[in-house]
CSV table of C-alpha atoms in Angstrom, one decimal:
chain,number,residue,atom,x,y,z
A,209,MET,CA,-42.3,-52.7,91.2
A,210,ARG,CA,-44.0,-49.6,89.9
A,211,LYS,CA,-42.4,-47.2,87.4
A,212,VAL,CA,-43.7,-43.7,87.9
A,213,PRO,CA,-44.1,-41.4,84.9
A,214,ASN,CA,-42.3,-38.1,85.1
A,215,ASN,CA,-45.5,-36.1,85.6
A,216,GLY,CA,-45.8,-37.8,89.0
A,217,ASN,CA,-49.3,-39.2,88.5
A,218,LEU,CA,-49.9,-41.7,91.3
A,219,ARG,CA,-52.8,-43.6,92.8
A,220,VAL,CA,-53.6,-43.9,96.5
A,221,THR,CA,-56.0,-45.8,98.6
A,222,LYS,CA,-59.5,-44.9,99.7
A,223,VAL,CA,-59.6,-43.5,103.2
A,224,ALA,CA,-61.7,-46.4,104.3
A,225,TYR,CA,-58.8,-48.7,103.4
A,226,PRO,CA,-55.6,-47.0,104.7
A,227,LEU,CA,-53.6,-50.2,104.8
A,228,GLY,CA,-54.3,-51.0,101.1
A,229,LEU,CA,-56.9,-53.6,102.2
A,230,PHE,CA,-54.8,-56.5,101.0
A,231,VAL,CA,-56.9,-59.6,100.5
A,232,CYS,CA,-54.2,-62.3,99.9
A,233,LEU,CA,-55.2,-65.7,98.8
A,234,PHE,CA,-52.1,-67.9,98.7
A,235,ILE,CA,-52.9,-71.4,97.6
A,236,TYR,CA,-50.2,-74.1,98.0
A,237,VAL,CA,-50.8,-77.0,95.6
A,238,ALA,CA,-49.5,-80.4,96.6
A,239,TYR,CA,-46.1,-81.5,95.4
A,240,ILE,CA,-46.3,-82.6,91.8
A,241,LYS,CA,-44.1,-85.1,90.1
A,242,TRP,CA,-43.1,-84.5,86.5
A,243,HIS,CA,-45.4,-87.3,85.2
A,244,TRP,CA,-48.3,-85.6,87.0
A,245,ALA,CA,-48.0,-82.4,84.9
A,246,SER,CA,-51.3,-83.0,83.1
A,247,ALA,CA,-53.2,-83.2,86.4
A,248,THR,CA,-51.6,-79.9,87.4
A,249,GLN,CA,-52.9,-78.3,84.2
A,250,ALA,CA,-56.4,-79.4,84.8
A,251,PHE,CA,-56.5,-78.3,88.4
A,252,LEU,CA,-54.8,-75.0,88.1
A,253,GLY,CA,-55.8,-74.0,84.7
A,254,ILE,CA,-52.3,-72.9,83.7
A,255,PRO,CA,-51.2,-75.3,81.0
A,256,GLU,CA,-48.6,-73.0,79.5
A,257,VAL,CA,-46.6,-72.9,82.7
A,258,ALA,CA,-47.0,-76.6,83.6
A,259,THR,CA,-46.3,-78.0,80.1
A,260,GLY,CA,-43.4,-75.6,79.6
A,261,ALA,CA,-41.8,-76.8,82.8
A,262,ARG,CA,-42.3,-80.4,81.9
A,263,ARG,CA,-40.9,-80.0,78.4
A,264,ASP,CA,-37.9,-78.1,79.8
A,265,GLN,CA,-37.2,-80.9,82.3
A,266,GLN,CA,-37.6,-83.6,79.6
A,267,SER,CA,-35.2,-81.9,77.3
A,268,ARG,CA,-32.5,-81.6,79.9
A,269,SER,CA,-32.9,-84.9,81.8
A,270,PRO,CA,-31.6,-88.2,80.5
A,271,PRO,CA,-34.1,-91.1,80.1
A,272,GLY,CA,-34.9,-92.8,83.4
A,273,THR,CA,-33.7,-89.9,85.7
A,274,ALA,CA,-37.0,-88.0,86.1
A,275,ALA,CA,-37.9,-89.9,89.2
A,276,ARG,CA,-34.6,-88.7,90.9
A,277,GLY,CA,-35.0,-85.1,89.7
A,278,PRO,CA,-36.2,-82.1,91.7
A,279,GLU,CA,-39.8,-81.9,92.8
A,280,VAL,CA,-41.9,-79.1,91.2
A,281,PHE,CA,-44.9,-77.4,92.8
A,282,TYR,CA,-46.8,-74.2,92.2
A,283,GLY,CA,-48.2,-71.4,94.3
A,284,ILE,CA,-50.9,-68.9,93.4
A,285,MET,CA,-51.4,-65.6,95.2
A,286,PHE,CA,-54.2,-63.1,94.6
A,287,ASP,CA,-53.2,-59.6,95.8
A,288,ALA,CA,-56.5,-57.7,95.8
A,289,GLY,CA,-55.4,-54.1,96.6
A,290,SER,CA,-57.5,-51.0,96.7
A,291,THR,CA,-56.5,-49.8,93.2
A,292,GLY,CA,-56.0,-53.0,91.3
A,293,THR,CA,-56.0,-56.8,91.6
A,294,ARG,CA,-52.8,-58.8,90.8
A,295,VAL,CA,-52.4,-62.5,90.4
A,296,HIS,CA,-49.0,-64.2,90.8
A,297,VAL,CA,-48.4,-67.8,89.7
A,298,PHE,CA,-45.1,-69.1,91.1
A,299,GLN,CA,-43.2,-72.2,90.0
A,300,PHE,CA,-40.9,-73.7,92.7
A,301,SER,CA,-38.3,-76.5,92.4
A,302,ARG,CA,-36.9,-78.4,95.4
A,303,GLN,CA,-34.2,-80.9,95.6
A,304,PRO,CA,-34.7,-83.6,98.3
A,305,GLY,CA,-33.9,-82.2,101.7
A,306,GLU,CA,-33.5,-78.6,100.6
A,307,THR,CA,-35.6,-75.5,100.7
A,308,PRO,CA,-37.6,-74.6,97.6
A,309,THR,CA,-36.2,-72.3,94.9
A,310,LEU,CA,-38.3,-69.9,92.8
A,311,THR,CA,-37.8,-70.8,89.2
A,312,HIS,CA,-40.5,-68.9,87.3
A,313,GLU,CA,-43.2,-66.4,87.9
A,314,THR,CA,-46.3,-65.3,85.8
A,315,PHE,CA,-47.9,-62.0,86.7
A,316,LYS,CA,-51.2,-60.4,85.6
A,317,ALA,CA,-52.9,-57.2,86.8
A,318,LEU,CA,-56.3,-55.6,86.2
A,319,LYS,CA,-58.5,-52.9,87.5
A,320,PRO,CA,-60.6,-51.9,89.4
A,321,GLY,CA,-59.3,-52.6,92.9
A,322,LEU,CA,-61.0,-53.9,96.0
A,323,SER,CA,-62.2,-50.5,97.1
A,324,ALA,CA,-64.6,-50.4,94.2
A,325,TYR,CA,-66.6,-53.1,96.0
A,326,ALA,CA,-66.7,-51.3,99.4
A,327,ASP,CA,-70.5,-51.1,99.2
A,328,ASP,CA,-70.9,-54.7,97.7
A,329,VAL,CA,-68.9,-57.0,99.9
A,330,ASP,CA,-71.1,-60.1,99.2
A,331,LYS,CA,-70.1,-59.7,95.5
A,332,VAL,CA,-66.4,-60.2,96.5
A,333,LYS,CA,-67.3,-63.2,98.7
A,334,GLU,CA,-69.3,-64.8,95.9
A,335,VAL,CA,-66.4,-64.5,93.4
A,336,PHE,CA,-64.0,-66.5,95.7
A,337,GLU,CA,-66.7,-69.1,96.5
A,338,ALA,CA,-67.3,-69.6,92.7
A,339,SER,CA,-63.7,-69.9,91.8
A,340,PRO,CA,-62.1,-73.3,91.0
A,341,PHE,CA,-59.6,-72.9,93.8
A,342,LEU,CA,-59.7,-74.5,97.2
A,343,VAL,CA,-61.0,-71.8,99.5
A,344,GLY,CA,-61.2,-72.7,103.2
A,345,ASP,CA,-62.9,-70.7,105.9
A,346,ASP,CA,-59.6,-68.9,106.8
A,347,CYS,CA,-58.1,-68.6,103.4
A,348,VAL,CA,-59.2,-65.0,102.7
A,349,SER,CA,-58.5,-62.2,105.2
A,350,ILE,CA,-57.6,-58.6,105.4
A,351,MET,CA,-53.8,-58.3,105.9
A,352,ASN,CA,-52.8,-56.0,108.7
A,353,GLY,CA,-49.8,-53.8,108.5
A,354,THR,CA,-47.5,-56.1,110.6
A,355,ASP,CA,-48.4,-59.1,108.4
A,356,GLU,CA,-47.6,-57.0,105.4
A,357,GLY,CA,-44.2,-56.1,106.7
A,358,VAL,CA,-43.4,-59.7,107.8
A,359,SER,CA,-44.5,-61.1,104.4
A,360,ALA,CA,-42.2,-58.7,102.6
A,361,TRP,CA,-39.3,-59.6,105.0
A,362,ILE,CA,-39.9,-63.4,104.3
A,363,THR,CA,-39.9,-62.7,100.6
A,364,VAL,CA,-36.7,-60.7,100.3
A,365,ASN,CA,-34.8,-63.1,102.6
A,366,PHE,CA,-36.1,-66.1,100.7
A,367,LEU,CA,-35.1,-64.7,97.4
A,368,THR,CA,-31.7,-63.5,98.5
A,369,GLY,CA,-31.0,-67.0,100.0
A,370,SER,CA,-30.7,-65.7,103.6
A,371,LEU,CA,-33.3,-68.2,104.8
A,372,LYS,CA,-31.7,-71.1,102.8
A,373,THR,CA,-28.1,-70.7,103.9
A,374,PRO,CA,-27.4,-71.4,107.6
A,375,GLY,CA,-25.4,-68.6,109.3
A,376,ARG,CA,-26.0,-66.1,106.5
A,377,SER,CA,-27.1,-62.7,107.8
A,378,ASN,CA,-30.7,-61.7,107.2
A,379,VAL,CA,-31.6,-58.5,105.6
A,380,GLY,CA,-34.2,-55.9,106.7
A,381,MET,CA,-37.1,-54.5,104.8
A,382,LEU,CA,-38.4,-51.0,104.3
A,383,ASP,CA,-41.7,-50.4,102.5
A,384,LEU,CA,-43.3,-47.0,101.9
A,385,GLY,CA,-46.9,-47.2,100.7
A,386,GLY,CA,-49.5,-44.6,100.2
A,387,GLY,CA,-51.3,-44.9,103.5
A,388,SER,CA,-48.7,-46.7,105.7
A,389,THR,CA,-45.0,-47.5,106.0
A,390,GLN,CA,-43.4,-50.7,107.3
A,391,ILE,CA,-40.0,-51.6,108.8
A,392,THR,CA,-39.1,-55.2,109.6
A,393,PHE,CA,-35.8,-56.8,110.5
A,394,LEU,CA,-34.4,-59.6,112.7
A,395,PRO,CA,-32.7,-58.1,115.8
A,396,ARG,CA,-29.3,-59.6,116.9
A,397,PHE,CA,-28.9,-57.5,120.1
A,398,GLU,CA,-30.8,-58.2,123.3
A,399,GLY,CA,-31.0,-54.5,123.8
A,400,THR,CA,-33.2,-54.0,120.8
A,401,LEU,CA,-35.6,-56.7,122.1
A,402,GLN,CA,-35.7,-55.1,125.5
A,403,THR,CA,-36.3,-51.6,124.4
A,404,SER,CA,-38.8,-52.2,121.7
A,405,PRO,CA,-42.3,-50.8,122.4
A,406,PRO,CA,-45.3,-53.1,122.9
A,407,GLY,CA,-46.5,-54.3,119.5
A,408,PHE,CA,-43.2,-54.0,117.7
A,409,LEU,CA,-42.1,-57.6,118.1
A,410,THR,CA,-43.6,-60.6,116.2
A,411,SER,CA,-42.9,-64.3,116.5
A,412,LEU,CA,-42.6,-66.2,113.2
A,413,GLN,CA,-42.3,-70.0,112.8
A,414,MET,CA,-40.8,-71.2,109.5
A,415,PHE,CA,-38.6,-73.9,108.3
A,416,ASN,CA,-38.5,-75.4,111.8
A,417,ARG,CA,-37.1,-72.2,113.2
A,418,THR,CA,-38.7,-69.4,115.3
A,419,TYR,CA,-37.8,-65.9,114.4
A,420,ARG,CA,-38.4,-62.9,116.7
A,421,LEU,CA,-38.8,-60.0,114.4
A,422,TYR,CA,-38.9,-56.3,114.9
A,423,SER,CA,-41.9,-55.3,112.7
A,424,TYR,CA,-44.2,-52.3,112.7
A,425,SER,CA,-46.5,-50.6,110.4
A,426,TYR,CA,-47.0,-46.9,110.8
A,427,LEU,CA,-50.6,-46.1,109.7
A,428,GLY,CA,-51.0,-42.6,108.4
A,429,LEU,CA,-47.3,-42.2,107.6
A,430,GLY,CA,-47.4,-43.5,104.0
A,431,LEU,CA,-46.3,-41.1,101.4
A,432,MET,CA,-49.8,-39.9,100.3
A,433,SER,CA,-51.3,-39.7,103.9
A,434,ALA,CA,-48.2,-37.9,105.1
A,435,ARG,CA,-48.4,-35.5,102.1
A,436,LEU,CA,-51.9,-34.6,103.1
A,437,ALA,CA,-50.9,-34.0,106.7
A,438,VAL,CA,-48.0,-31.8,105.7
A,439,LEU,CA,-50.4,-29.8,103.5
A,440,GLY,CA,-52.7,-29.4,106.5
A,441,GLY,CA,-55.6,-31.6,105.4
A,442,LYS,CA,-57.4,-34.4,107.1
A,443,GLU,CA,-58.1,-37.9,105.7
A,444,GLY,CA,-61.4,-38.2,104.0
A,445,LYS,CA,-62.5,-34.6,104.7
A,446,PRO,CA,-62.6,-31.8,102.2
A,447,ALA,CA,-61.1,-28.5,103.3
A,448,GLU,CA,-63.6,-26.4,105.2
A,449,ASP,CA,-65.6,-24.2,102.8
A,450,GLY,CA,-63.3,-25.3,100.0
A,451,ALA,CA,-60.4,-23.3,101.4
A,452,GLU,CA,-57.0,-23.7,100.0
A,453,LEU,CA,-54.4,-25.8,101.7
A,454,VAL,CA,-51.3,-23.5,101.9
A,455,SER,CA,-48.0,-25.2,102.5
A,456,PRO,CA,-44.3,-24.1,102.8
A,457,CYS,CA,-43.4,-27.3,100.9
A,458,LEU,CA,-44.8,-26.0,97.6
A,459,SER,CA,-43.3,-23.4,95.3
A,460,PRO,CA,-44.1,-19.8,96.3
A,461,GLY,CA,-47.0,-18.5,94.2
A,462,PHE,CA,-48.0,-22.1,93.1
A,463,ARG,CA,-51.7,-23.0,92.8
A,464,GLY,CA,-53.3,-26.2,91.7
A,465,GLU,CA,-55.6,-29.1,92.7
A,466,TRP,CA,-54.8,-32.5,94.1
A,467,GLU,CA,-57.1,-35.5,94.4
A,468,HIS,CA,-56.5,-37.9,97.3
A,469,ALA,CA,-58.9,-40.6,98.4
A,470,GLU,CA,-61.6,-39.3,96.2
A,471,VAL,CA,-61.4,-35.8,97.7
A,472,THR,CA,-60.1,-32.9,95.7
A,473,TYR,CA,-58.1,-30.3,97.5
A,474,ARG,CA,-57.1,-26.9,96.3
A,475,VAL,CA,-53.4,-26.4,97.2
A,476,SER,CA,-50.9,-23.5,97.0
A,477,GLY,CA,-47.5,-22.5,98.0
A,478,GLN,CA,-46.7,-19.5,100.2
A,479,GLU,CA,-44.3,-16.6,100.2
A,480,ALA,CA,-42.1,-16.8,103.2
A,481,ALA,CA,-38.6,-15.8,104.4
A,482,GLY,CA,-36.0,-18.6,104.3
A,483,SER,CA,-35.2,-21.4,102.0
A,484,LEU,CA,-38.0,-23.7,100.7
A,485,TYR,CA,-36.1,-26.8,102.1
A,486,GLN,CA,-35.7,-25.4,105.6
A,487,LEU,CA,-39.3,-24.3,105.8
A,488,CYS,CA,-40.5,-27.7,104.5
A,489,ALA,CA,-38.2,-29.7,106.7
A,490,ARG,CA,-39.5,-27.8,109.7
A,491,ARG,CA,-43.1,-28.6,108.8
A,492,VAL,CA,-42.3,-32.3,108.2
A,493,SER,CA,-40.6,-32.6,111.5
A,494,GLU,CA,-43.8,-31.3,113.2
A,495,ILE,CA,-45.8,-34.1,111.5
A,496,LEU,CA,-43.3,-36.8,112.5
A,497,ARG,CA,-42.6,-35.7,116.0
A,498,ASN,CA,-43.1,-38.5,118.5
A,499,LYS,CA,-44.7,-40.6,115.7
A,500,VAL,CA,-41.8,-43.2,114.9
A,501,HIS,CA,-39.6,-45.3,117.2
A,502,ARG,CA,-35.9,-44.9,116.7
A,503,THR,CA,-33.8,-48.0,117.0
A,504,GLU,CA,-30.0,-48.0,116.9
A,505,GLU,CA,-29.5,-51.5,115.5
A,506,VAL,CA,-30.8,-50.5,112.0
A,507,LYS,CA,-27.4,-49.0,111.2
A,508,ASP,CA,-25.8,-52.5,111.5
A,509,VAL,CA,-28.4,-54.4,109.3
A,510,ASP,CA,-28.5,-54.5,105.5
A,511,PHE,CA,-31.8,-53.2,104.3
A,512,TYR,CA,-33.8,-53.4,101.1
A,513,ALA,CA,-36.3,-50.5,100.4
A,514,PHE,CA,-39.3,-50.8,98.2
A,515,SER,CA,-42.4,-49.0,96.7
A,516,TYR,CA,-42.3,-45.2,97.0
A,517,TYR,CA,-38.6,-45.3,98.1
A,518,TYR,CA,-38.0,-46.9,94.7
A,519,ASP,CA,-40.2,-44.5,92.8
A,520,LEU,CA,-38.7,-41.3,94.3
A,521,ALA,CA,-35.1,-42.5,94.0
A,522,ALA,CA,-35.8,-43.4,90.3
A,523,ASN,CA,-37.6,-40.2,89.7
A,524,VAL,CA,-34.6,-38.0,90.6
A,525,GLY,CA,-32.0,-40.4,89.1
A,526,LEU,CA,-30.5,-41.8,92.3
A,527,ILE,CA,-31.0,-45.3,90.9
A,528,ASP,CA,-31.6,-46.9,87.6
A,529,ALA,CA,-35.4,-46.8,86.8
A,530,GLU,CA,-35.4,-50.4,85.5
A,531,LYS,CA,-32.8,-52.2,87.5
A,532,GLY,CA,-32.8,-50.3,90.9
A,533,GLY,CA,-29.6,-49.9,92.7
A,534,SER,CA,-27.9,-48.8,95.9
A,535,LEU,CA,-27.8,-45.3,97.6
A,536,VAL,CA,-27.0,-43.8,100.9
A,537,VAL,CA,-29.7,-42.4,103.1
A,538,GLY,CA,-28.2,-38.9,102.8
A,539,ASP,CA,-28.9,-39.0,99.0
A,540,PHE,CA,-32.5,-38.3,99.7
A,541,GLU,CA,-31.7,-35.2,101.7
A,542,THR,CA,-29.2,-34.0,99.0
A,543,ALA,CA,-31.9,-34.5,96.3
A,544,ALA,CA,-34.5,-32.8,98.5
A,545,LYS,CA,-32.3,-29.7,98.9
A,546,TYR,CA,-31.6,-29.5,95.2
A,547,VAL,CA,-35.2,-29.9,94.1
A,548,CYS,CA,-36.5,-27.5,96.7
A,549,ARG,CA,-33.8,-24.9,95.8
A,550,THR,CA,-34.7,-25.2,92.1
A,551,ALA,CA,-38.4,-24.9,92.9
A,552,GLU,CA,-37.9,-21.5,94.4
A,553,THR,CA,-37.1,-20.0,91.0
A,554,GLN,CA,-38.8,-22.2,88.4
A,555,PRO,CA,-41.9,-24.4,88.3
A,556,PRO,CA,-40.9,-28.0,89.1
A,557,ARG,CA,-41.8,-30.9,86.9
A,558,SER,CA,-43.6,-32.5,89.9
A,559,PRO,CA,-45.1,-30.0,92.4
A,560,PHE,CA,-44.8,-32.3,95.3
A,561,LEU,CA,-41.2,-33.6,94.7
A,562,CYS,CA,-39.7,-31.2,97.2
A,563,LEU,CA,-42.2,-32.3,99.9
A,564,ASP,CA,-41.9,-36.0,99.2
A,565,LEU,CA,-38.1,-36.1,99.2
A,566,THR,CA,-37.9,-34.0,102.4
A,567,TYR,CA,-40.5,-36.3,104.0
A,568,VAL,CA,-38.6,-39.5,103.1
A,569,SER,CA,-35.3,-38.1,104.3
A,570,SER,CA,-36.8,-37.1,107.7
A,571,LEU,CA,-38.6,-40.4,108.0
A,572,LEU,CA,-35.5,-42.5,107.6
A,573,HIS,CA,-33.5,-40.3,110.0
A,574,GLY,CA,-36.4,-40.7,112.5
A,575,LEU,CA,-36.3,-44.4,112.2
A,576,GLY,CA,-32.6,-44.4,113.2
A,577,PHE,CA,-30.8,-44.6,109.8
A,578,PRO,CA,-27.6,-42.4,109.6
A,579,GLY,CA,-26.8,-40.4,106.5
A,580,ASP,CA,-24.1,-42.8,105.4
A,581,LYS,CA,-26.2,-45.9,105.7
A,582,VAL,CA,-26.4,-47.8,102.4
A,583,LEU,CA,-29.8,-49.0,101.2
A,584,LYS,CA,-30.5,-51.4,98.4
A,585,VAL,CA,-33.5,-50.0,96.5
A,586,GLY,CA,-35.6,-52.1,94.1
A,587,THR,CA,-35.7,-55.8,93.3
A,588,PRO,CA,-33.1,-58.0,94.9
A,589,PRO,CA,-30.6,-59.4,92.3
A,590,VAL,CA,-31.7,-63.1,92.4
A,591,PRO,CA,-31.2,-65.4,89.4
A,592,PRO,CA,-33.3,-66.2,87.5
A,593,ALA,CA,-34.7,-62.6,87.4
A,594,PRO,CA,-38.5,-62.7,87.8
A,595,THR,CA,-40.7,-60.6,85.6
A,596,ARG,CA,-41.3,-57.0,86.4
A,597,ARG,CA,-44.1,-56.4,88.8
A,598,GLU,CA,-45.5,-54.0,91.4
A,599,HIS,CA,-44.5,-55.8,94.5
A,600,MET,CA,-42.2,-58.6,95.5
A,601,PRO,CA,-44.2,-61.9,95.8
A,602,ALA,CA,-45.2,-62.8,99.3
A,603,PHE,CA,-44.0,-66.2,100.6
A,604,HIS,CA,-46.5,-66.6,103.5
A,605,THR,CA,-46.3,-68.7,106.6
A,606,HIS,CA,-48.1,-68.7,109.9
A,607,VAL,CA,-47.4,-65.6,112.0
A,608,LEU,CA,-47.8,-65.5,115.7
A,609,PRO,CA,-48.9,-62.1,116.8
A,610,SER,CA,-46.9,-60.4,119.5
A,611,THR,CA,-48.5,-59.4,122.8
A,612,PRO,CA,-49.8,-55.8,122.6
A,613,PRO,CA,-50.9,-54.1,121.2
A,614,PRO,CA,-53.9,-41.7,90.1
A,615,LEU,CA,-52.5,-38.8,92.2
A,616,VAL,CA,-54.4,-36.6,89.7
A,617,PHE,CA,-52.9,-33.1,89.4
A,618,SER,CA,-54.0,-30.1,87.4
A,619,SER,CA,-52.4,-26.7,87.4
């Protein structure tokens, strides 16, 4: 999970890759007995993890009981995003007849991201082919928005134990990225299934069960793309003749520059009658009009919210910046009104905070979340606590598609 510095400096995707251009390689290694640990080291090249697990098992298991102990296996995921590449090494433990349990994670990130190779795709292909990992013909692909939402739903329900415990309620997932935003949950009411638009339902087969998920990715409604739309700009296109983008969501008299998708825009606030929040909310509602599908069932499902939901909530003190927490949807509106009112009389510490909070509040209401709906924001409290990271690890499985269908600022 990202932690955003107070100056609000963020990074967003290239316009050519609005979905983040995830290239996810998730390699499942065969089940490994404890006495095969040395072979695991040679194959995966992660001796610290493998030997550490083996020593820990030996120290806690009486002689002669290793064969009856839990099976241990590893998974590796490469998350090649537009701004950086992350590798996750997962250690799982499984008792006979039970679903696996995540016991350890190792995480590493580096730059640049995948978008840096947009003009040199064959270089990316060669890297995978030259790697020591098993790379089949269909192991590398571009993850679409629906798959991204489904993967996050699997992850949070796996880590919270919802998939492991029969009869336990599943939780929904909200993810707000830079270019798109996703919502995924398991409907319980037939009315939700009957009224969902084409392309909003996805069949998922996992653990000998079939799940019919409500999952949709709204391209262009991620925080950075929405910010540009609210400002009056167009993706990948500089303002005509270098004109300023004037917005009611910025402080009156404010002027500055904003870089998005390698395009620099001149932006400024405007003098207008009325409160900054009301003017901004009106502009945001124009951008969202007829763009999102409202479903009533979301008020009855427990939801986790990630990414920019987390960043914004932490930025204004609605949750703990390290541990996350819970809030109600109306807290975003309350924070937006306060920040916008303050920005009317004094320069804000982040010039886009009024806009961003107003947008998130309007988006959640548009999706059907009432003001008193509780959201859990951040990393789910699952023991043992995994190391801090940008995104939850994705626990992938085969998805059956449904029938159709650094923000750099200078003042």
